[in-house]
Coordinates of C-alpha atoms in Angstrom, one line a residue:
X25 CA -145.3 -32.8 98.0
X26 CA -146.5 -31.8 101.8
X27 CA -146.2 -28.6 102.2
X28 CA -143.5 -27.1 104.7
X29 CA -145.0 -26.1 107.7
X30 CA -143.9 -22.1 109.0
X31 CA -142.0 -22.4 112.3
X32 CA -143.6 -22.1 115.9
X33 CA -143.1 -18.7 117.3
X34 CA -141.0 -19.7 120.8
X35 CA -142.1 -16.5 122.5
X36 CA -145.5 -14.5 122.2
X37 CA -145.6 -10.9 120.9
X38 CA -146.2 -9.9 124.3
X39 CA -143.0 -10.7 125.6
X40 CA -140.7 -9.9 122.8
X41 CA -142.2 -6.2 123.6
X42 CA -140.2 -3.4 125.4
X43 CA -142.1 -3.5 128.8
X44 CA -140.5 -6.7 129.2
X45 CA -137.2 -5.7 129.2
X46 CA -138.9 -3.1 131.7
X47 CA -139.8 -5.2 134.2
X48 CA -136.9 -8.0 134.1
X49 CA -134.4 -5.0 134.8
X50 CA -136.5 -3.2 137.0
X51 CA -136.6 -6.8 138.9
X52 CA -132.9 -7.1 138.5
X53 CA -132.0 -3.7 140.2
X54 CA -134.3 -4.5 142.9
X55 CA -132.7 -7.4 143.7
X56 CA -129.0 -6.4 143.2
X57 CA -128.8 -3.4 144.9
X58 CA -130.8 -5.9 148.2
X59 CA -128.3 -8.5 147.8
X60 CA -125.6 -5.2 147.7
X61 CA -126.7 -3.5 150.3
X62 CA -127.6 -6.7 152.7
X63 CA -123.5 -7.9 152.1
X64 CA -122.0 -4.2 152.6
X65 CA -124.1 -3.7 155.8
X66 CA -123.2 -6.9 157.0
X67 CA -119.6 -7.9 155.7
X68 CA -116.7 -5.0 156.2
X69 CA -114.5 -4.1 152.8
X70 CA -111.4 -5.0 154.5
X71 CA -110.5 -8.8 152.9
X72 CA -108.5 -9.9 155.5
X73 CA -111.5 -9.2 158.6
X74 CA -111.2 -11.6 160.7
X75 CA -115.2 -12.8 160.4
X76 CA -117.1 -11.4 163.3
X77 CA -119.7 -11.4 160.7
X78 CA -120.4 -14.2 160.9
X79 CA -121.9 -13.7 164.2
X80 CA -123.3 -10.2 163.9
X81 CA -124.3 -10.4 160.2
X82 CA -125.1 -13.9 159.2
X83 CA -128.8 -13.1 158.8
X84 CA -128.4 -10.5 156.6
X85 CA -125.8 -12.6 154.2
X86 CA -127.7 -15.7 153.6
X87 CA -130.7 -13.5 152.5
X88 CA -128.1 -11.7 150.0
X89 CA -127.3 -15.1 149.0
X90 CA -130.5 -16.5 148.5
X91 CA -131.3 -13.3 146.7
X92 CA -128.8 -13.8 144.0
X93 CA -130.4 -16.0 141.9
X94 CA -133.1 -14.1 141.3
X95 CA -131.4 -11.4 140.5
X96 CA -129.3 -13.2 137.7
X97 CA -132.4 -14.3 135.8
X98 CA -134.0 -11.4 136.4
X99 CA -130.9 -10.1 134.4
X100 CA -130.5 -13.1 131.9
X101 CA -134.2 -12.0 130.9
X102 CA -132.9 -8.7 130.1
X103 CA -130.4 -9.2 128.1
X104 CA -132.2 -11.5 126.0
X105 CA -135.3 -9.0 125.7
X106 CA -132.9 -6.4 124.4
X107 CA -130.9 -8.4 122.1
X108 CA -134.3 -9.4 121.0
X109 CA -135.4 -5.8 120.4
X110 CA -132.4 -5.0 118.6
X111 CA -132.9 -8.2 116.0
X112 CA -131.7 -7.3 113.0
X113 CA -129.8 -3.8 113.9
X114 CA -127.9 -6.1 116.3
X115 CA -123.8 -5.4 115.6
X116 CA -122.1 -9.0 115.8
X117 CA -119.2 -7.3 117.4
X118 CA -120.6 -5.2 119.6
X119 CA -123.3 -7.8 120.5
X120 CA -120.6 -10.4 121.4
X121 CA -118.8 -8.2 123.8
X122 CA -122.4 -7.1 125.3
X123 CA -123.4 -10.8 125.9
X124 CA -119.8 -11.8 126.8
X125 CA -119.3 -9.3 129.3
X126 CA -123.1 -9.6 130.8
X127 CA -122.4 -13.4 131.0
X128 CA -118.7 -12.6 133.0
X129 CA -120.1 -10.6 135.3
X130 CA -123.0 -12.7 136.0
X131 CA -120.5 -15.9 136.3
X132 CA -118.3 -14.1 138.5
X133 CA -121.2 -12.9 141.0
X134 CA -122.2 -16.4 141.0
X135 CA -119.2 -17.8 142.4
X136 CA -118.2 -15.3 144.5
X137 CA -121.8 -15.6 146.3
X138 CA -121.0 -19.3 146.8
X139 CA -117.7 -18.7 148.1
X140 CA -119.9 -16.9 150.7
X141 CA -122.3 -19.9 151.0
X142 CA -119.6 -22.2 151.5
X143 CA -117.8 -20.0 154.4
X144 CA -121.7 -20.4 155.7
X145 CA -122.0 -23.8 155.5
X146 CA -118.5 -24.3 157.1
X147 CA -119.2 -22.1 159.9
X148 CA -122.8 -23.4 161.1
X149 CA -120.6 -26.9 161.6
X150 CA -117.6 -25.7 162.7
X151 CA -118.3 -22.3 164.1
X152 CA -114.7 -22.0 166.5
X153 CA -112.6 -23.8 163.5
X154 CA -113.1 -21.5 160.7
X155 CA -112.5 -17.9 161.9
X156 CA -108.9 -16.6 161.9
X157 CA -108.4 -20.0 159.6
X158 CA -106.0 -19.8 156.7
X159 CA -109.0 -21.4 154.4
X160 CA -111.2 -18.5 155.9
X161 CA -108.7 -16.1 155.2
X162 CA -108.1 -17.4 151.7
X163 CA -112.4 -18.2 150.7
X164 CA -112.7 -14.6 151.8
X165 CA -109.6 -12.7 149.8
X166 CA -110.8 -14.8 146.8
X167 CA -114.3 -13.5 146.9
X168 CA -113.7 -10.2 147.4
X169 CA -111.1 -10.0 144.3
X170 CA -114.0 -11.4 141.9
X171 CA -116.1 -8.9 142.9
X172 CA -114.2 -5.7 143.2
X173 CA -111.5 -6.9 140.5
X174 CA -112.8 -8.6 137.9
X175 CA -117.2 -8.2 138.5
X176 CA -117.1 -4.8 139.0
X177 CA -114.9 -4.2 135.3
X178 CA -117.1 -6.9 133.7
X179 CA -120.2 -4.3 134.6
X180 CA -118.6 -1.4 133.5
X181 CA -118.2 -3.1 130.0
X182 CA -121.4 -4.0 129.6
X183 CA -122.4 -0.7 130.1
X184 CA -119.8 1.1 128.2
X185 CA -121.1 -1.4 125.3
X186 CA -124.5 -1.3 126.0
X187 CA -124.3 2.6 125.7
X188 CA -122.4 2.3 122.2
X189 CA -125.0 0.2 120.9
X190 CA -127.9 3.0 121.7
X191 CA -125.9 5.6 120.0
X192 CA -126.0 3.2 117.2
X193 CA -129.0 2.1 117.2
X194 CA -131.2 4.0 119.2
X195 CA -133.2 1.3 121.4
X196 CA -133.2 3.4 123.9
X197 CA -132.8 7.7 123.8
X198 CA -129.4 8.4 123.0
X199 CA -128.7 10.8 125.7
X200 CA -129.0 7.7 128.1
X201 CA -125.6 7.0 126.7
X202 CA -124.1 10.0 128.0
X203 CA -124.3 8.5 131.7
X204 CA -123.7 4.9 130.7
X205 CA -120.2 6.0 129.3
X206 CA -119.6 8.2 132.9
X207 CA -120.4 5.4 134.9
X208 CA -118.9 2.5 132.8
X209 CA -115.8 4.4 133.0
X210 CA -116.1 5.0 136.5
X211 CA -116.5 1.7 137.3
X212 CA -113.2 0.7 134.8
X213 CA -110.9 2.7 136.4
X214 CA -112.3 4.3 139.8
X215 CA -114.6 1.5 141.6
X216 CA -111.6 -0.5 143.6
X217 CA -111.3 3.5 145.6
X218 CA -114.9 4.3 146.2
X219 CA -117.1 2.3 148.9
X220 CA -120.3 1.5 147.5
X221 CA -119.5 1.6 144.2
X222 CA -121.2 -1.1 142.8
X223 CA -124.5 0.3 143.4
X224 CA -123.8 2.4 140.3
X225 CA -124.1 -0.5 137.8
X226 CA -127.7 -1.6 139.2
X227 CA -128.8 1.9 139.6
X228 CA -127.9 2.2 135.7
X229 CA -130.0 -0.3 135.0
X230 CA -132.9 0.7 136.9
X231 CA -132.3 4.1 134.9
X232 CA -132.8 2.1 131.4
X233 CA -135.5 -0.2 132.6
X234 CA -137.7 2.9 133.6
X235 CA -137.2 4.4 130.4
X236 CA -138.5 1.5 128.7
X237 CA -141.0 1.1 130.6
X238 CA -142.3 4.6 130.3
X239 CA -142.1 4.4 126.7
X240 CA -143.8 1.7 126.1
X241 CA -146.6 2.9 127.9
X242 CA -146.7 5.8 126.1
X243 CA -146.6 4.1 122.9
X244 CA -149.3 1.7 124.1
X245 CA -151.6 4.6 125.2
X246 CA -151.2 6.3 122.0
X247 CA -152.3 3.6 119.7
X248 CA -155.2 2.8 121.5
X249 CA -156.2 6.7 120.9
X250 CA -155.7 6.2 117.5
X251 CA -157.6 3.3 117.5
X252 CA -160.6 4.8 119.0
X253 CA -160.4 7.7 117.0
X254 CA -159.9 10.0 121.1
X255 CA -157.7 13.0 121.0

């Protein structure tokens, strides 16, 4: 009989390693809190503006719309390197609502940024036609209530989950928890009163990546000292 032959690794050890859950959220934050902070300059909070935006902050929207993207594999690549890490410690429950929720949140930004591409396609041909529109009005309200309705709460679970998990687990220091819960809950029940506050969930993720980062450095440096026998 031909012996069965093992199964082909799909990912080297290098990437299934901690710095690159590092860098795929350090990328993520980066790009999230650009595409952020390129819309809030640009676009006012009120749903119902009438668009002058569209004149005086086009540039900086299709930027935050091109940015997007990025940013959502940059984040895909993230949760998949920490689901990795956690392999066998991995709750199912817990770990369904963590990739649920990071996947709804993800989907939502998504279409809410095209909603924005479309009201930019539709106004570079019909510039005079679309502003004070009832389509405008409606492409607008509907964007704005994925993000700050249903987005924003999608983040906060993930966080609120993704804290749980490192109390349970400990991938990551469990006093990093303490401020996931704060601002997982803030972002439940508080975000739809407080401008700018969906720079809280990239900022939390920035704060994880950095740990892991930092640690894995460390961890690196001191195995190569044992290795070499240095002090």
């Amino acid at each position: 009989m031909t012996p069965m032959m093992s199964p082909t690794l799909l990912t080297r050890g290098r990437l299934r390693t901690p710095r690159a859950a590092a860098v795929a959220g350090i990328l993520f934050s980066g790009l999230l809190i650009a595409a952020f902070l390129l819309f809030l300059s640009a676009v006012p909070r009120d749903s119902l503006e009438h668009g002058t935006w569209l004149v005086a902050g086009l540039d900086r929207v299709v930027l935050a719309i091109n940015l997007m993207p990025f940013a959502g594999v940059a984040f895909l690549w993230f949760i998949g390197v920490v689901r990795d890490r956690l392999a066998e410690a991995e709750d199912r429950l817990f770990a369904t609502v963590f990739l649920g929720s990071g996947l709804l949140f993800l989907v939502l930004m998504f279409v809410a940024t095209a909603v924005f591409g479309a009201i930019v396609i539709v106004h570079a041909a019909h510039p005079e036609a679309l502003r004070d529109s009832p389509a405008f009005a409606f492409a607008r309200a509907f964007a704005y209530t994925l993000v700050n309705v249903y987005a924003i709460r999608m983040a906060g679970v993930f966080m609120l989950v993704t804290s749980t998990i490192a109390l349970r687990t400990a991938f990551v220091a469990r006093w990093l928890a303490v401020p996931g819960f704060a601002m997982g809950l803030f972002l439940l029940f508080a975000s739809p009163w407080v401008d700018w506050s969906f720079i809280v969930f990239p900022v939390w993720a920035l704060l994880i990546s950095v740990y892991l980062l930092i640690t894995s450095l460390a961890r690196e440096a001191d195995g190569r000292r044992k290795t070499t026998g240095d002090p």
